Amino acid sequence: MEDKINYPDIIEFLRSNIKRETGFLKELEEYASIHHIPIIQPESAALLKILVKLHRPQKILEAGTAIGYSACILAEAMDKSGIIDTIEIDEEMADIAKKNIQEMGYNKRIRVLLGDALEVMECLNSSYDMIFLDAAKGQYNEYLVQSLRLLKPGGLLVSDNILYKGLVAQKEKIQHKHRTIAVNLREYIHQICSDNRLETAIIPIGDGMAVSIKKGS
Ligand code: SAH
Ligand code: MG
């Protein structure tokens, strides 16, 4: 179980109230739980859906597919014509995602791109209305450069796990194995909050989510 950034009682209370997924998405949640795959948490998923419904993106780029859970959540919240490119480095995981996406009937709308998120982003040339970052947490600063290039003016950048188990805000020395990620995420938060091209809100939900708008629409 991931370390939580919020009070357990509050999380439990919120989870008992927000509408939970049913059917195949619920099965995916169970699969993720059994196999320790860190899919987006219910409160964050609820926020993601609202953001999609408010912003109404036609094209979304996701970094970090895992089993395709969040991609399906995004597809469901988009208009029926909306499409998603999602990047995953782990071949086995990408295959599982493709099967799940097929099962959900989204195979025509969600394209799984196999490879390192940064390398794939560097090769992309189309523009996106929204980007959801959820791949290698130590590389968000590099993803940011590409996201700014790939996002349309007015586009939405959503970054997951930016408080990383609370370690990003921890004053005491961070365990060696988590230190690089925490330090890089601190820099990332500083960047998205101070870059003049962006307007950013940080929401301590799930494992921490940042919502940024690329100015200039
Ligand atoms: N977005 C998913 C969860 C993603 S978990 C959901 O909420 O349902 C993070 C995923 O990123 C893992 O599947 C991991 O294999 C992948 N990943 C890690 N490093 C990566 C990289 N450098 N490039 C692309 N994917 C990466
Ligand atoms: Mg995440």
PDB file of C-alpha atoms in Angstrom, residues 10-116:
ATOM      1  CA  ILE A  10     -10.871  11.714   5.266  1.00  0.00           C
ATOM      2  CA  ILE A  11      -9.904   9.369   2.439  1.00  0.00           C
ATOM      3  CA  GLU A  12     -12.275   6.709   3.761  1.00  0.00           C
ATOM      4  CA  PHE A  13     -15.083   9.234   4.124  1.00  0.00           C
ATOM      5  CA  LEU A  14     -14.594  10.584   0.601  1.00  0.00           C
ATOM      6  CA  ARG A  15     -14.386   7.097  -0.898  1.00  0.00           C
ATOM      7  CA  SER A  16     -17.606   6.090   0.795  1.00  0.00           C
ATOM      8  CA  ASN A  17     -19.349   9.009  -0.904  1.00  0.00           C
ATOM      9  CA  ILE A  18     -17.939   9.438  -4.394  1.00  0.00           C
ATOM     10  CA  LYS A  19     -19.503   7.284  -7.073  1.00  0.00           C
ATOM     11  CA  ARG A  20     -17.290   4.265  -7.640  1.00  0.00           C
ATOM     12  CA  GLU A  21     -16.655   2.420 -10.877  1.00  0.00           C
ATOM     13  CA  THR A  22     -18.638  -0.707 -11.695  1.00  0.00           C
ATOM     14  CA  GLY A  23     -18.287  -3.552 -14.191  1.00  0.00           C
ATOM     15  CA  PHE A  24     -14.998  -4.024 -16.021  1.00  0.00           C
ATOM     16  CA  LEU A  25     -13.354  -0.887 -14.581  1.00  0.00           C
ATOM     17  CA  LYS A  26     -14.014  -2.238 -11.094  1.00  0.00           C
ATOM     18  CA  GLU A  27     -12.404  -5.522 -12.158  1.00  0.00           C
ATOM     19  CA  LEU A  28      -9.365  -3.527 -13.331  1.00  0.00           C
ATOM     20  CA  GLU A  29      -9.161  -1.828  -9.920  1.00  0.00           C
ATOM     21  CA  GLU A  30      -9.155  -5.256  -8.275  1.00  0.00           C
ATOM     22  CA  TYR A  31      -6.517  -6.538 -10.688  1.00  0.00           C
ATOM     23  CA  ALA A  32      -4.344  -3.486  -9.994  1.00  0.00           C
ATOM     24  CA  SER A  33      -4.723  -3.941  -6.256  1.00  0.00           C
ATOM     25  CA  ILE A  34      -3.736  -7.625  -6.382  1.00  0.00           C
ATOM     26  CA  HIS A  35      -0.754  -6.955  -8.645  1.00  0.00           C
ATOM     27  CA  HIS A  36       0.376  -3.752  -6.871  1.00  0.00           C
ATOM     28  CA  ILE A  37      -0.063  -1.593  -9.952  1.00  0.00           C
ATOM     29  CA  PRO A  38      -0.364   2.056  -8.879  1.00  0.00           C
ATOM     30  CA  ILE A  39      -3.437   3.128 -10.863  1.00  0.00           C
ATOM     31  CA  ILE A  40      -5.027   6.490 -10.203  1.00  0.00           C
ATOM     32  CA  GLN A  41      -6.904   6.682  -6.915  1.00  0.00           C
ATOM     33  CA  PRO A  42     -10.704   7.098  -6.888  1.00  0.00           C
ATOM     34  CA  GLU A  43     -10.652  10.742  -5.712  1.00  0.00           C
ATOM     35  CA  SER A  44      -8.121  11.656  -8.389  1.00  0.00           C
ATOM     36  CA  ALA A  45     -10.086   9.755 -11.036  1.00  0.00           C
ATOM     37  CA  ALA A  46     -13.194  11.734 -10.079  1.00  0.00           C
ATOM     38  CA  LEU A  47     -11.247  14.986 -10.488  1.00  0.00           C
ATOM     39  CA  LEU A  48      -9.777  13.835 -13.810  1.00  0.00           C
ATOM     40  CA  LYS A  49     -13.270  13.117 -15.158  1.00  0.00           C
ATOM     41  CA  ILE A  50     -14.514  16.549 -14.118  1.00  0.00           C
ATOM     42  CA  LEU A  51     -11.491  18.208 -15.736  1.00  0.00           C
ATOM     43  CA  VAL A  52     -12.171  16.339 -18.999  1.00  0.00           C
ATOM     44  CA  LYS A  53     -15.850  17.255 -18.918  1.00  0.00           C
ATOM     45  CA  LEU A  54     -15.034  20.924 -18.283  1.00  0.00           C
ATOM     46  CA  HIS A  55     -12.188  21.202 -20.783  1.00  0.00           C
ATOM     47  CA  ARG A  56     -13.666  18.838 -23.412  1.00  0.00           C
ATOM     48  CA  PRO A  57     -10.384  17.798 -25.054  1.00  0.00           C
ATOM     49  CA  GLN A  58     -10.558  16.114 -28.450  1.00  0.00           C
ATOM     50  CA  LYS A  59      -7.060  14.722 -28.146  1.00  0.00           C
ATOM     51  CA  ILE A  60      -5.270  13.579 -24.998  1.00  0.00           C
ATOM     52  CA  LEU A  61      -1.715  12.350 -24.488  1.00  0.00           C
ATOM     53  CA  GLU A  62      -1.040  10.155 -21.482  1.00  0.00           C
ATOM     54  CA  ALA A  63       2.408   9.149 -20.222  1.00  0.00           C
ATOM     55  CA  GLY A  64       2.226   5.909 -18.195  1.00  0.00           C
ATOM     56  CA  THR A  65      -0.509   3.527 -19.383  1.00  0.00           C
ATOM     57  CA  ALA A  66      -0.047   0.624 -16.941  1.00  0.00           C
ATOM     58  CA  ILE A  67      -3.118  -1.602 -17.477  1.00  0.00           C
ATOM     59  CA  GLY A  68      -5.056   1.100 -19.315  1.00  0.00           C
ATOM     60  CA  TYR A  69      -7.289   2.015 -16.385  1.00  0.00           C
ATOM     61  CA  SER A  70      -6.856   5.803 -16.458  1.00  0.00           C
ATOM     62  CA  ALA A  71      -6.898   5.827 -20.281  1.00  0.00           C
ATOM     63  CA  CYS A  72     -10.342   4.175 -20.161  1.00  0.00           C
ATOM     64  CA  ILE A  73     -11.479   6.632 -17.461  1.00  0.00           C
ATOM     65  CA  LEU A  74     -10.382   9.505 -19.736  1.00  0.00           C
ATOM     66  CA  ALA A  75     -12.003   7.975 -22.835  1.00  0.00           C
ATOM     67  CA  GLU A  76     -15.269   7.532 -20.992  1.00  0.00           C
ATOM     68  CA  ALA A  77     -15.320  11.170 -19.886  1.00  0.00           C
ATOM     69  CA  MET A  78     -14.453  12.530 -23.351  1.00  0.00           C
ATOM     70  CA  ASP A  79     -16.834  13.063 -26.249  1.00  0.00           C
ATOM     71  CA  LYS A  80     -17.321   9.888 -28.293  1.00  0.00           C
ATOM     72  CA  SER A  81     -15.015  11.229 -30.998  1.00  0.00           C
ATOM     73  CA  GLY A  82     -12.171  11.951 -28.557  1.00  0.00           C
ATOM     74  CA  ILE A  83      -8.893  10.100 -29.012  1.00  0.00           C
ATOM     75  CA  ILE A  84      -6.020   9.244 -26.688  1.00  0.00           C
ATOM     76  CA  ASP A  85      -2.362   8.406 -27.279  1.00  0.00           C
ATOM     77  CA  THR A  86      -0.913   6.664 -24.235  1.00  0.00           C
ATOM     78  CA  ILE A  87       2.737   5.726 -23.701  1.00  0.00           C
ATOM     79  CA  GLU A  88       4.000   2.694 -21.772  1.00  0.00           C
ATOM     80  CA  ILE A  89       7.558   1.416 -21.457  1.00  0.00           C
ATOM     81  CA  ASP A  90       6.749  -2.076 -20.171  1.00  0.00           C
ATOM     82  CA  GLU A  91       5.821  -4.367 -23.044  1.00  0.00           C
ATOM     83  CA  GLU A  92       3.896  -6.861 -20.931  1.00  0.00           C
ATOM     84  CA  MET A  93       1.938  -4.041 -19.321  1.00  0.00           C
ATOM     85  CA  ALA A  94       1.222  -2.492 -22.732  1.00  0.00           C
ATOM     86  CA  ASP A  95      -0.166  -5.828 -23.966  1.00  0.00           C
ATOM     87  CA  ILE A  96      -2.439  -6.097 -20.932  1.00  0.00           C
ATOM     88  CA  ALA A  97      -3.567  -2.509 -21.513  1.00  0.00           C
ATOM     89  CA  LYS A  98      -4.382  -3.211 -25.163  1.00  0.00           C
ATOM     90  CA  LYS A  99      -6.524  -6.212 -24.152  1.00  0.00           C
ATOM     91  CA  ASN A 100      -8.344  -4.158 -21.524  1.00  0.00           C
ATOM     92  CA  ILE A 101      -8.885  -1.272 -23.923  1.00  0.00           C
ATOM     93  CA  GLN A 102     -10.300  -3.736 -26.468  1.00  0.00           C
ATOM     94  CA  GLU A 103     -12.581  -5.197 -23.799  1.00  0.00           C
ATOM     95  CA  MET A 104     -13.870  -1.692 -23.003  1.00  0.00           C
ATOM     96  CA  GLY A 105     -14.500  -1.133 -26.736  1.00  0.00           C
ATOM     97  CA  TYR A 106     -12.063   1.789 -26.911  1.00  0.00           C
ATOM     98  CA  ASN A 107      -9.497   0.246 -29.283  1.00  0.00           C
ATOM     99  CA  LYS A 108     -10.393   2.690 -32.061  1.00  0.00           C
ATOM    100  CA  ARG A 109      -9.980   5.678 -29.743  1.00  0.00           C
ATOM    101  CA  ILE A 110      -6.982   4.748 -27.583  1.00  0.00           C
ATOM    102  CA  ARG A 111      -3.601   4.093 -29.172  1.00  0.00           C
ATOM    103  CA  VAL A 112      -0.967   2.479 -26.929  1.00  0.00           C
ATOM    104  CA  LEU A 113       2.547   3.612 -27.852  1.00  0.00           C
ATOM    105  CA  LEU A 114       5.290   1.307 -26.600  1.00  0.00           C
ATOM    106  CA  GLY A 115       8.450   3.036 -25.438  1.00  0.00           C
ATOM    107  CA  ASP A 116      10.068   5.440 -23.035  1.00  0.00           C
TER     108      ASP A 116
END
